[in-house]
Short mmCIF file of C-alpha atoms in Angstrom, two decimals:
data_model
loop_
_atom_site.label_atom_id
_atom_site.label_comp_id
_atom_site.label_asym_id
_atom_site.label_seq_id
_atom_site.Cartn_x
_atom_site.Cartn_y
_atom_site.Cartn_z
CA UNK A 24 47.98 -19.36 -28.51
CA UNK A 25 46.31 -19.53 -25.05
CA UNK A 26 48.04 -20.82 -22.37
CA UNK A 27 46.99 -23.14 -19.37
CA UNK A 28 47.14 -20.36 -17.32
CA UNK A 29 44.64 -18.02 -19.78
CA UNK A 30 42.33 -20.59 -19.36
CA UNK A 31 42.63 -21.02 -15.73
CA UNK A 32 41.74 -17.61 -14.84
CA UNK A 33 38.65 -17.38 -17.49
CA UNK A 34 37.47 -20.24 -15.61
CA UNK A 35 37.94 -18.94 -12.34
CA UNK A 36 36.94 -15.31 -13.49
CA UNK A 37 33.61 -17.24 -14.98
CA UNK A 38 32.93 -19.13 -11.71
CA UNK A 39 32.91 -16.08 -9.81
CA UNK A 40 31.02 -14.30 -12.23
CA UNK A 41 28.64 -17.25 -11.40
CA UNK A 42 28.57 -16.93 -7.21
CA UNK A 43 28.44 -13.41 -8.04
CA UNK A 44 25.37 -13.54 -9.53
CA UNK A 45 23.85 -16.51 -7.08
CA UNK A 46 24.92 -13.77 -4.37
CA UNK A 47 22.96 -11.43 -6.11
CA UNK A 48 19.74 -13.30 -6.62
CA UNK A 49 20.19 -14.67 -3.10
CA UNK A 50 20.02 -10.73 -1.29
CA UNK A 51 17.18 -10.09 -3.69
CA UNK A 52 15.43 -12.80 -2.58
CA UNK A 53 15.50 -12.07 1.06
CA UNK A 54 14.89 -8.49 0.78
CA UNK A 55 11.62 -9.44 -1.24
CA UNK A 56 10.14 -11.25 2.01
CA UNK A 57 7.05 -8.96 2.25
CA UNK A 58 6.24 -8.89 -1.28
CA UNK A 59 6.76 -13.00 -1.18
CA UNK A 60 4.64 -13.29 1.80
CA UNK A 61 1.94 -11.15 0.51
CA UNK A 62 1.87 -12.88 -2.93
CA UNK A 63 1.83 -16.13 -0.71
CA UNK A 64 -1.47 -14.45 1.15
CA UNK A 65 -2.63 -13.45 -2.34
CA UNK A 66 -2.76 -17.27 -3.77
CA UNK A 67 -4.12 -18.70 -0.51
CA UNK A 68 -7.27 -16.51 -0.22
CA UNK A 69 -7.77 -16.79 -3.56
CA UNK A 70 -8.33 -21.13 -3.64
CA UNK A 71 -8.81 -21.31 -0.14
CA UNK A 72 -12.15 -20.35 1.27
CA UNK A 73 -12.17 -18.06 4.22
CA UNK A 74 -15.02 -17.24 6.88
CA UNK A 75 -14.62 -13.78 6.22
CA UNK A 76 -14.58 -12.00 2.81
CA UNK A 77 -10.96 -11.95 1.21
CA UNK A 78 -10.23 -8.58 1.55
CA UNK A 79 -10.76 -8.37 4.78
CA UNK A 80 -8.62 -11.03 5.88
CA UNK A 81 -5.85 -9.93 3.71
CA UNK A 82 -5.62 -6.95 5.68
CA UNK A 83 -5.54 -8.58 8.70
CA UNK A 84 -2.80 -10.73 7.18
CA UNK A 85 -1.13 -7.94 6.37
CA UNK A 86 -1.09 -5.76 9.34
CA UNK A 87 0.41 -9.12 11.65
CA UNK A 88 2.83 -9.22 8.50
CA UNK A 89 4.21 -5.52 8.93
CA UNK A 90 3.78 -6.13 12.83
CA UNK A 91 5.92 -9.30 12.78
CA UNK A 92 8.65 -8.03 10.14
CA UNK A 93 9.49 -5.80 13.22
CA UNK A 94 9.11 -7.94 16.44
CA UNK A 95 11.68 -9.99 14.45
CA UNK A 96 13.81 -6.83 13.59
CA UNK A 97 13.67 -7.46 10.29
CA UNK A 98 12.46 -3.91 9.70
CA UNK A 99 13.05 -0.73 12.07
CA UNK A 100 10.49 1.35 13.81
CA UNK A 101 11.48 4.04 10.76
CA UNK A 102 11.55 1.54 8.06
CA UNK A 103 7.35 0.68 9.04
CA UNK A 104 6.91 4.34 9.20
CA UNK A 105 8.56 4.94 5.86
CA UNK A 106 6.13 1.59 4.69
CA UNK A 107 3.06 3.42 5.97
CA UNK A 108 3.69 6.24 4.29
CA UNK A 109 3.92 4.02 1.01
CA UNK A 110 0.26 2.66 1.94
CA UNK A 111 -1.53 6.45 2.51
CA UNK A 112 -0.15 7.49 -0.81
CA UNK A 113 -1.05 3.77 -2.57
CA UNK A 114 -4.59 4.59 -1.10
CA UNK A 115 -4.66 7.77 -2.32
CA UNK A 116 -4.02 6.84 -5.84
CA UNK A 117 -6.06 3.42 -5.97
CA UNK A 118 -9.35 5.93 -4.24
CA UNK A 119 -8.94 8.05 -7.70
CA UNK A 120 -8.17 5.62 -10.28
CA UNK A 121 -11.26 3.24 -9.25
CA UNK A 122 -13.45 6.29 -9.47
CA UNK A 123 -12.37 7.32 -12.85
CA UNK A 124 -12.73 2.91 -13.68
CA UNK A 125 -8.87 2.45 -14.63
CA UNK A 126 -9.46 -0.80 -13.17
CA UNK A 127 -11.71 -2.38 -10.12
CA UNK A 128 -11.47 -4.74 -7.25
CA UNK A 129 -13.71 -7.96 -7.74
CA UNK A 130 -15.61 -9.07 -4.43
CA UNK A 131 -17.19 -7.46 -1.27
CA UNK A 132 -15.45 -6.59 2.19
CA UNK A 133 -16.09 -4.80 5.34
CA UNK A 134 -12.78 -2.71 4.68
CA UNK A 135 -13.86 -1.86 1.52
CA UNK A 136 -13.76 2.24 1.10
CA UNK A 137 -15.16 3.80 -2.14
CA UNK A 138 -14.53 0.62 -4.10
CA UNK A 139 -10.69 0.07 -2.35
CA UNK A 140 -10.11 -2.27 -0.16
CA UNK A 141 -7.60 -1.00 2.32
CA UNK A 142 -5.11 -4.07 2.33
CA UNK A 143 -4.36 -2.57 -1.45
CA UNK A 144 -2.11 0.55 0.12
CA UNK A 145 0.29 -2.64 0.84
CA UNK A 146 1.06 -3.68 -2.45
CA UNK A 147 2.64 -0.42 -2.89
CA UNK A 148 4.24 -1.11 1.08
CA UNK A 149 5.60 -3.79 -0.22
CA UNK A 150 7.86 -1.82 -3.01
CA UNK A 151 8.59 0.01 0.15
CA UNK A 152 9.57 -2.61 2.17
CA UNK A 153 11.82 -3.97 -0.97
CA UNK A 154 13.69 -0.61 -0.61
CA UNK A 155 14.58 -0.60 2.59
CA UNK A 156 15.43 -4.51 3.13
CA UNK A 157 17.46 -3.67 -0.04
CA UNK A 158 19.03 -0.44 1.07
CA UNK A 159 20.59 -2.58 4.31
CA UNK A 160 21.69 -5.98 2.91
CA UNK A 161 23.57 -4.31 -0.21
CA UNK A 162 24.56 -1.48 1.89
CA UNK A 163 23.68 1.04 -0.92
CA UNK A 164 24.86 4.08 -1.00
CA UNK A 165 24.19 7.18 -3.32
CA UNK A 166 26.32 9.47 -4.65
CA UNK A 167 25.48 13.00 -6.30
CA UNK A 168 22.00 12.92 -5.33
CA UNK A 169 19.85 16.18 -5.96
CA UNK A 170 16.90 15.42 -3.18
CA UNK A 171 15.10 18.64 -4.18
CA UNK A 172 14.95 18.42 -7.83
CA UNK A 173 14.53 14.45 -7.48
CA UNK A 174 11.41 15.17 -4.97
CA UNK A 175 10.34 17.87 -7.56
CA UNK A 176 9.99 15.35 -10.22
CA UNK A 177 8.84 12.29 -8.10
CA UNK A 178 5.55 14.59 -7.38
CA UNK A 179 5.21 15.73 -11.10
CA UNK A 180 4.88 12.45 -11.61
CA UNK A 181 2.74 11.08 -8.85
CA UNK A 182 0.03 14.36 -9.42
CA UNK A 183 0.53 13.35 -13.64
CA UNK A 184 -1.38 10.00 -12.47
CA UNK A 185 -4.13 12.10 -11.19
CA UNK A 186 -4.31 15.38 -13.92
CA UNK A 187 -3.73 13.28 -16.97
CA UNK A 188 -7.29 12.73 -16.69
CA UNK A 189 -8.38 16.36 -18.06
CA UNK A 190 -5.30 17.44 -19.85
CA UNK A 191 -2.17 15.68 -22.04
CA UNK A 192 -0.42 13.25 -20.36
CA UNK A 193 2.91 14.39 -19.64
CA UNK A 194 4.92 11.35 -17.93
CA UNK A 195 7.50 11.45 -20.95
CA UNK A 196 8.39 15.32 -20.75
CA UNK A 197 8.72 14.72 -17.38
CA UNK A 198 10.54 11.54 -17.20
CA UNK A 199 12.80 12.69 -19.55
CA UNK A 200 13.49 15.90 -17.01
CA UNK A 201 14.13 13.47 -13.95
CA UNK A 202 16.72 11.53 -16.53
CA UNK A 203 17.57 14.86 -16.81
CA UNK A 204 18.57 15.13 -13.42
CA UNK A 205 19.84 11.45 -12.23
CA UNK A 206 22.34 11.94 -14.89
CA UNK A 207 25.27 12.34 -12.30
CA UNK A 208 23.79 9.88 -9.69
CA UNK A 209 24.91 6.53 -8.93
CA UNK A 210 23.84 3.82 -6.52
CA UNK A 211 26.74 1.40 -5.37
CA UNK A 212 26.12 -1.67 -3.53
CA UNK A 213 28.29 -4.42 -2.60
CA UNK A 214 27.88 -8.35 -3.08
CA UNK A 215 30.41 -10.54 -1.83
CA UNK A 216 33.36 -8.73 -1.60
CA UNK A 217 32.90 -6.80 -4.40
CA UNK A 218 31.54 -3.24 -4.77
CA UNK A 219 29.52 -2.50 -7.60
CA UNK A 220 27.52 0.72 -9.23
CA UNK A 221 24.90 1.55 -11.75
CA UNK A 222 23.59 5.01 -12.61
CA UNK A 223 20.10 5.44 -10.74
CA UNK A 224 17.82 5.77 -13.36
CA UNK A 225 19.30 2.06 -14.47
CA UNK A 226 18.27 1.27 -11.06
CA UNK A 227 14.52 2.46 -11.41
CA UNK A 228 13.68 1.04 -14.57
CA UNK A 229 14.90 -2.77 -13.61
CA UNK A 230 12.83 -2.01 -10.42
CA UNK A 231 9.77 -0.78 -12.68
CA UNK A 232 10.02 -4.16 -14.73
CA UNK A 233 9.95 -6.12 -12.10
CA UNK A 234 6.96 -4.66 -10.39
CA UNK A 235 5.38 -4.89 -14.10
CA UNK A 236 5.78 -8.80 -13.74
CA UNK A 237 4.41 -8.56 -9.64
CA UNK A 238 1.33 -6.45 -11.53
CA UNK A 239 0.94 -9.51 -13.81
CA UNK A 240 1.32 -12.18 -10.76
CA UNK A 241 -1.20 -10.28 -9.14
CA UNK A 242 -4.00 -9.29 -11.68
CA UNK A 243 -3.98 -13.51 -12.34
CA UNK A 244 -4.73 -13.87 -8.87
CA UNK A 245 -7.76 -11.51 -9.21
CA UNK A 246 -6.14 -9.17 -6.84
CA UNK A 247 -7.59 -6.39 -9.44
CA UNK A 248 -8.61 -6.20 -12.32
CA UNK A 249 -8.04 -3.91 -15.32
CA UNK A 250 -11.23 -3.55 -17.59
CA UNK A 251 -9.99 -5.93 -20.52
CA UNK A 252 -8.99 -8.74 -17.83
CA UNK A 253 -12.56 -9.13 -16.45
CA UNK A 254 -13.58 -11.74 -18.42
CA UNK A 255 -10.68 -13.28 -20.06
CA UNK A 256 -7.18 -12.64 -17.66
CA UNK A 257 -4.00 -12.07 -20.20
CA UNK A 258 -0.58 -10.08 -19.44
CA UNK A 259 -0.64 -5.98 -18.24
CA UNK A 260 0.14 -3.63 -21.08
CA UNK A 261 3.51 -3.26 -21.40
CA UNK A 262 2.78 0.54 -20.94
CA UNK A 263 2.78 -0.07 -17.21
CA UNK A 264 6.18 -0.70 -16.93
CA UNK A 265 7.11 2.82 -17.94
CA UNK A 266 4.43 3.81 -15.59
CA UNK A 267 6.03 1.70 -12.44
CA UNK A 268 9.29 2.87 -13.50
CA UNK A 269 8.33 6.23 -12.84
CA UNK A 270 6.13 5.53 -9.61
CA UNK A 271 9.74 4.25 -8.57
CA UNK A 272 11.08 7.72 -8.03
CA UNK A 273 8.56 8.55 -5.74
CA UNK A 274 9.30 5.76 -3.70
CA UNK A 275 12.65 6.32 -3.54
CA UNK A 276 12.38 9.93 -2.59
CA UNK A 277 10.96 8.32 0.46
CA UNK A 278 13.54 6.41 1.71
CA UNK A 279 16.56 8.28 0.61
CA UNK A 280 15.09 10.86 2.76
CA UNK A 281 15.42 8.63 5.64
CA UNK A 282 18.50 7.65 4.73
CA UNK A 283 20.10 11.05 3.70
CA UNK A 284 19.50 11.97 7.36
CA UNK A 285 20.74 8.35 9.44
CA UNK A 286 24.35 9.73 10.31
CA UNK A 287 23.15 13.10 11.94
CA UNK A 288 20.13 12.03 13.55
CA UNK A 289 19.86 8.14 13.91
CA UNK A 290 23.15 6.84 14.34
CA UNK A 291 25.19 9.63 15.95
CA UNK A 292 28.88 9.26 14.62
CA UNK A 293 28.31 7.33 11.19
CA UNK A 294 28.32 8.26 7.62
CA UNK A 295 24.53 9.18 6.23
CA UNK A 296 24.10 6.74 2.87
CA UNK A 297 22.92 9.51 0.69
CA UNK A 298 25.89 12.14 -0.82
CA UNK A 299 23.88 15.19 -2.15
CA UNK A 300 25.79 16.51 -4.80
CA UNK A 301 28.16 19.50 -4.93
CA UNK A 302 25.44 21.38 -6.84
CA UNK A 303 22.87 21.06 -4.32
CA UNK A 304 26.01 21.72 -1.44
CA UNK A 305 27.13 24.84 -3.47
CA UNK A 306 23.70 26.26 -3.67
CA UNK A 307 22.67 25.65 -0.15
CA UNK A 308 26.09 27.62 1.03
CA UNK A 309 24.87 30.52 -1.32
CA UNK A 310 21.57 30.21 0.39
CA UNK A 311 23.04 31.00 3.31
#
């Protein structure tokens, strides 16, 4: 038989289960301020007209956005260097994939290079941005982390965007090597006064899905368009979740490597956020 007390500590194990979880959402929320911001810029210029052409004004928008994230300190010096970096290699990868017509940007604009407009490098910035805001307000940290095998596999992955055009596709050999070796590696991150942990690759695929959803959110505010959505707008293949998922990595490479070096060279006297694992310890000794 359960007892008043049984019941009183479900319930107060199930209403902290609940703030947990409002916690949660709550630090997502905030650390999603430049992807909010540039979804809000997104739906404006899309009903509003403008006296200059969309694009351009969007990147105007979002340079003062980047620019005021850090008068404001919501984002370090680093971090926007880290977020530009995310922008050269978005560029990089929206130049090819409009050549080869994986999908095409609607309208005309001064800032418009080979088809890209160059406010689109900040819609991969803004994963960027997520990272880092995210990284700080759950203080994350990362335990057995192989940097060199993980950067290994991030670029198999970004070049397999580019090759898979002229031989086999091979993002599922290769995913399946960067499970491979996340196996070990967990991210813990605190809410409340609770600490928490999930294995990484966990991590990257609830990331992925979510940027699926931003990719539909954006393609119905004719940010883009892929060729079936030009006439008639309906959801992203699901396909492209696997596809962010894996872009993830890349990202995350990124950052960690940031991160991995904060205690020896940015904050003299503090613990660096990244553990590499004994593996990668052990074989740098023997390097030596």
């Amino acid at each position: 038989m359960t007892t008043w007390t049984d019941r009183t500590a479900s319930s107060s194990r199930f209403v902290f289960g609940c703030l947990q979880f409002l916690r949660f959402g709550w630090l997502e929320l905030v650390s999603c301020l430049f992807p909010a911001f540039l979804f809000l810029g997104l739906g404006i210029s899309k009903y509003v007209d403008l006296p200059i052409a969309r694009y351009d004004a969007l990147l105007i928008y979002c340079l003062g956005l980047t620019f005021l994230f850090w008068i404001v300190r919501l984002e370090t010096w680093r971090e926007v260097a880290v977020i530009f970096g995310f922008h050269l290699i978005g560029l990089g990868l929206e130049l090819f994939k409009i050549q080869v017509g994986s999908w095409q940007y609607p309208g005309d604009a001064v800032t418009k290079v080979a088809g890209v407009p160059l406010f689109a490098g900040f819609m991969y910035a803004a994963v960027g941005s997520y990272l880092c805001q995210a990284w700080r307000r759950f203080d994350l940290r990362v335990s057995n982390y192989r940097p060199v095998l993980t950067t290994i596999f991030a670029v198999l992955i970004y070049a397999n965007f580019f090759t898979h055009q002229w031989i086999p596709d091979l993002r599922i050999p290769i995913a399946l090597g960067l499970l491979v070796v996340l196996r070990r590696t967990w991210v813990f991150y605190t809410v409340g006064v609770r600490r928490y942990r999930m294995p990484l690759a966990v991590a990257f695929a609830l990331i992925g899905f979510f940027l699926w959803i931003a990719e539909n959110f954006g393609t119905f505010l004719d940010a883009w368009n892929y060729p079936d959505q030009v006439s008639v707008w309906h959801l992203v293949h699901p396909a492209k979740f696997g596809a962010w998922s894996l872009l993830v990595s890349m990202s995350f490479v990124l950052v960690a490597s940031v991160k991995s070096l904060e205690g020896r060279l940015y904050h003299r006297g503090s613990t660096a956020t990244v553990e590499i694992s004994p593996q990668h310890d052990d074989a740098n000794q023997a390097a030596e």
